[in-house]
């Protein structure tokens, strides 16, 4: 029986658990930098009778213990879904090329964090989900399978993310059996087409009416709606946040209102 190590937050792990026999799950890895998920991951580990291992930051004394516990799991395959830390080479080498990640983009586009938001900010018309073999760089390994999803004019990052969750489940349903059975062939990514995302910060989504087009403002706003705080502009030294979808016409009116002061 293939033994599997699941890596992710509570959503990502629970999605994988719907597709992988519980008796195959030998461990669950969660991120120390996302402590809000740990209680739910503890519940999932209890349901599967699998140990929960929390990944610390690499430059801490706890990392050696983390690495030892992963090795002692004896897993044949690692599958990562919705995770926020880099799985380093010392862990990947334990799996001999059978470590896989689910990324919400059509790689090699939008490597790195916040791929759903960046696809919208960049005004892309199509995104998707990619399952790829993991390497030491974020989202750089061979592509195993992928699925496309159109970005609609009325989408926010929230509505697009919901469709991508379903697209990911469908793609995993088709791909996981092969991942558990064998080491499938992958397709090397075309690095010349790659785009890499910086992590979005609370200071990033600033609307600059002087340098940005209406289209750029439209995309920035819909990529930052609730439950994020929203894109913002400065008015009398204060930040004014726009945390809900605005149409292109409404963005034009916002610009005119801003110009009138």
XYZ file of C-alpha atoms in Angstrom:
261
model
C 0.000 0.000 0.000
C 1.304 3.441 -0.936
C 1.870 5.664 2.103
C 1.060 9.340 1.623
C 2.118 12.493 3.470
C -0.399 15.327 3.079
C 0.788 18.937 3.290
C -1.533 21.926 3.469
C -3.948 24.033 5.442
C -7.252 22.633 6.699
C -8.982 23.233 3.352
C -6.223 21.683 1.255
C -5.806 18.632 3.474
C -9.535 17.974 3.775
C -9.890 18.170 -0.015
C -7.138 15.589 -0.445
C -8.670 13.343 2.213
C -11.796 13.030 0.070
C -9.699 11.373 -2.640
C -7.068 9.322 -0.787
C -7.856 6.161 1.194
C -7.583 6.987 4.893
C -5.422 3.942 5.532
C -2.822 5.337 3.108
C -2.372 8.615 5.008
C 0.607 8.326 7.347
C 1.055 11.977 8.258
C -0.166 15.553 7.838
C 2.114 18.600 7.694
C 0.902 22.071 8.633
C 2.666 25.441 8.542
C 3.889 27.114 11.725
C 3.391 30.489 10.006
C -0.368 29.829 9.728
C -1.299 28.870 13.321
C -5.003 29.546 12.757
C -5.274 26.235 10.886
C -3.602 24.023 13.478
C -6.704 23.157 15.524
C -8.571 22.016 12.406
C -5.525 20.062 11.220
C -5.411 18.319 14.592
C -9.009 17.201 14.060
C -8.195 15.927 10.570
C -5.167 14.023 11.836
C -7.342 12.381 14.490
C -9.905 11.371 11.847
C -7.221 9.701 9.750
C -5.190 8.355 12.664
C -2.183 10.112 11.127
C 0.370 12.139 13.039
C 0.364 15.921 12.673
C 3.778 17.490 12.037
C 4.170 21.273 12.145
C 6.811 22.702 9.840
C 8.929 25.360 11.585
C 10.989 28.011 9.846
C 14.178 26.615 8.360
C 16.574 28.670 10.494
C 15.173 27.483 13.841
C 16.388 24.667 16.134
C 13.077 22.828 15.625
C 13.736 22.186 11.931
C 15.971 19.164 12.553
C 13.200 17.497 14.578
C 10.688 18.304 11.837
C 12.905 16.700 9.205
C 13.410 13.608 11.379
C 9.677 13.151 11.931
C 8.928 13.432 8.210
C 11.579 10.831 7.452
C 10.240 8.467 10.113
C 6.768 8.644 8.556
C 8.099 6.445 5.771
C 5.809 8.036 3.188
C 6.218 7.107 -0.478
C 4.392 10.154 -1.861
C 3.972 13.755 -0.706
C 0.995 15.780 -1.964
C 0.804 19.484 -1.129
C -2.389 21.527 -1.469
C -2.949 25.115 -0.292
C 0.279 25.630 1.616
C 2.316 28.697 2.536
C 5.862 27.458 3.224
C 8.638 26.160 0.988
C 9.267 22.411 1.184
C 13.046 22.250 1.014
C 15.331 19.886 -0.824
C 16.204 17.808 2.237
C 12.536 16.807 2.464
C 11.926 16.443 -1.269
C 14.835 14.051 -1.712
C 13.077 11.584 0.607
C 10.412 11.085 -2.074
C 12.539 10.463 -5.179
C 10.528 12.759 -7.429
C 7.149 11.731 -6.003
C 6.367 15.037 -4.269
C 3.579 17.027 -5.928
C 1.914 20.401 -5.435
C -1.410 21.953 -6.470
C -1.032 25.546 -7.682
C -3.899 27.854 -8.664
C -2.392 29.104 -11.927
C -1.462 27.882 -15.380
C 2.245 27.418 -14.795
C 4.691 28.791 -15.672
C 2.511 31.896 -15.261
C 2.017 33.284 -11.760
C 4.556 31.282 -9.843
C 4.654 32.085 -6.148
C 2.129 33.571 -3.697
C -1.307 35.065 -4.371
C -1.683 33.591 -7.884
C -5.457 34.211 -8.078
C -5.123 37.890 -7.231
C -2.153 38.393 -9.559
C -3.948 36.812 -12.509
C -6.669 39.440 -12.100
C -4.266 42.318 -11.449
C -2.392 41.389 -14.639
C -5.674 41.467 -16.594
C -5.333 37.862 -17.723
C -8.365 36.325 -19.417
C -7.604 32.727 -18.427
C -6.048 31.074 -15.412
C -6.365 27.566 -14.029
C -4.950 24.882 -11.763
C -1.683 22.991 -12.209
C -0.446 19.855 -10.470
C 3.336 19.810 -10.707
C 6.280 17.874 -9.385
C 7.903 19.822 -6.581
C 11.427 21.210 -6.871
C 13.502 23.439 -4.631
C 12.087 26.587 -6.251
C 8.507 27.726 -5.796
C 6.263 26.227 -8.505
C 9.111 25.433 -10.921
C 8.851 21.653 -11.309
C 7.516 19.539 -14.170
C 3.816 19.836 -14.968
C 1.845 16.633 -14.381
C -1.634 17.908 -15.283
C -3.525 21.179 -15.584
C -6.994 22.609 -16.167
C -8.050 26.019 -17.513
C -10.578 28.437 -16.050
C -11.849 31.609 -17.719
C -11.603 34.874 -15.790
C -14.911 36.672 -16.211
C -15.385 40.423 -16.319
C -17.617 40.168 -13.250
C -15.161 38.054 -11.247
C -13.539 39.075 -8.020
C -10.714 37.031 -6.554
C -13.330 35.413 -4.291
C -15.636 34.181 -7.044
C -12.697 33.037 -9.178
C -11.112 31.240 -6.223
C -14.341 29.329 -5.567
C -14.415 28.004 -9.136
C -10.730 27.108 -8.942
C -11.385 25.047 -5.812
C -13.838 22.928 -7.785
C -11.492 22.818 -10.773
C -8.713 21.613 -8.438
C -10.931 18.889 -6.987
C -11.860 17.646 -10.458
C -8.213 17.694 -11.560
C -7.073 15.883 -8.415
C -9.814 13.290 -8.902
C -8.349 12.459 -12.307
C -4.678 12.704 -11.294
C -4.330 11.312 -7.759
C -4.804 7.625 -8.741
C -1.754 7.877 -11.018
C 0.262 9.705 -8.354
C -0.406 6.899 -5.878
C 0.223 4.125 -8.390
C 3.362 5.294 -10.170
C 5.709 8.180 -10.922
C 4.024 9.804 -13.922
C 5.964 11.606 -16.616
C 5.904 15.391 -16.455
C 6.438 18.244 -18.907
C 9.236 20.710 -18.263
C 8.049 24.273 -17.770
C 9.035 26.924 -20.301
C 10.994 29.323 -18.112
C 11.006 31.978 -20.854
C 7.235 32.403 -20.311
C 7.369 32.415 -16.519
C 6.012 35.199 -14.340
C 6.810 35.301 -10.634
C 4.637 36.903 -7.993
C 5.786 38.882 -4.975
C 3.676 38.379 -1.864
C 0.934 40.991 -1.596
C 1.146 43.184 1.500
C -1.346 45.566 3.162
C 0.566 48.498 1.638
C 0.536 47.164 -1.932
C -2.986 47.814 -3.277
C -2.687 51.612 -3.515
C -4.750 53.216 -6.266
C -2.668 55.855 -8.048
C -5.078 57.800 -10.221
C -2.200 59.659 -11.925
C -0.331 56.592 -13.194
C -3.032 53.902 -13.433
C -5.628 53.417 -16.171
C -9.270 52.788 -15.294
C -8.717 49.158 -16.304
C -5.776 48.829 -13.945
C -7.807 50.314 -11.080
C -10.746 48.028 -11.888
C -8.503 44.967 -11.721
C -6.738 46.044 -8.538
C -10.046 46.624 -6.753
C -11.604 43.295 -7.715
C -8.408 41.484 -6.740
C -8.606 42.913 -3.188
C -12.278 42.782 -2.192
C -13.604 41.393 1.107
C -12.551 39.462 3.100
C -9.326 41.331 2.226
C -9.235 44.919 3.362
C -9.491 46.321 -0.141
C -7.565 48.566 -2.494
C -7.179 52.129 -1.235
C -6.391 55.680 -2.247
C -5.089 58.573 -0.205
C -7.410 61.433 0.729
C -6.310 64.193 3.085
C -3.613 61.977 4.500
C -5.961 59.063 5.187
C -6.511 55.792 3.362
C -9.939 55.332 1.794
C -10.580 51.627 1.165
C -12.665 50.167 -1.656
C -13.482 46.614 -0.583
C -16.270 45.652 -2.983
C -16.541 45.120 -6.736
C -16.869 48.207 -8.942
C -17.737 48.063 -12.622
C -15.634 49.937 -15.150
C -18.315 52.658 -15.224
C -18.174 52.967 -11.438
C -14.383 53.198 -11.563
C -14.733 56.074 -14.044
C -17.101 57.851 -11.669
C -14.697 57.236 -8.784
C -11.931 58.913 -10.783
C -14.116 61.940 -11.565
C -15.186 62.244 -7.928
C -11.545 62.059 -6.916
C -10.595 64.782 -9.400
C -13.367 67.043 -8.058
C -11.909 66.503 -4.577
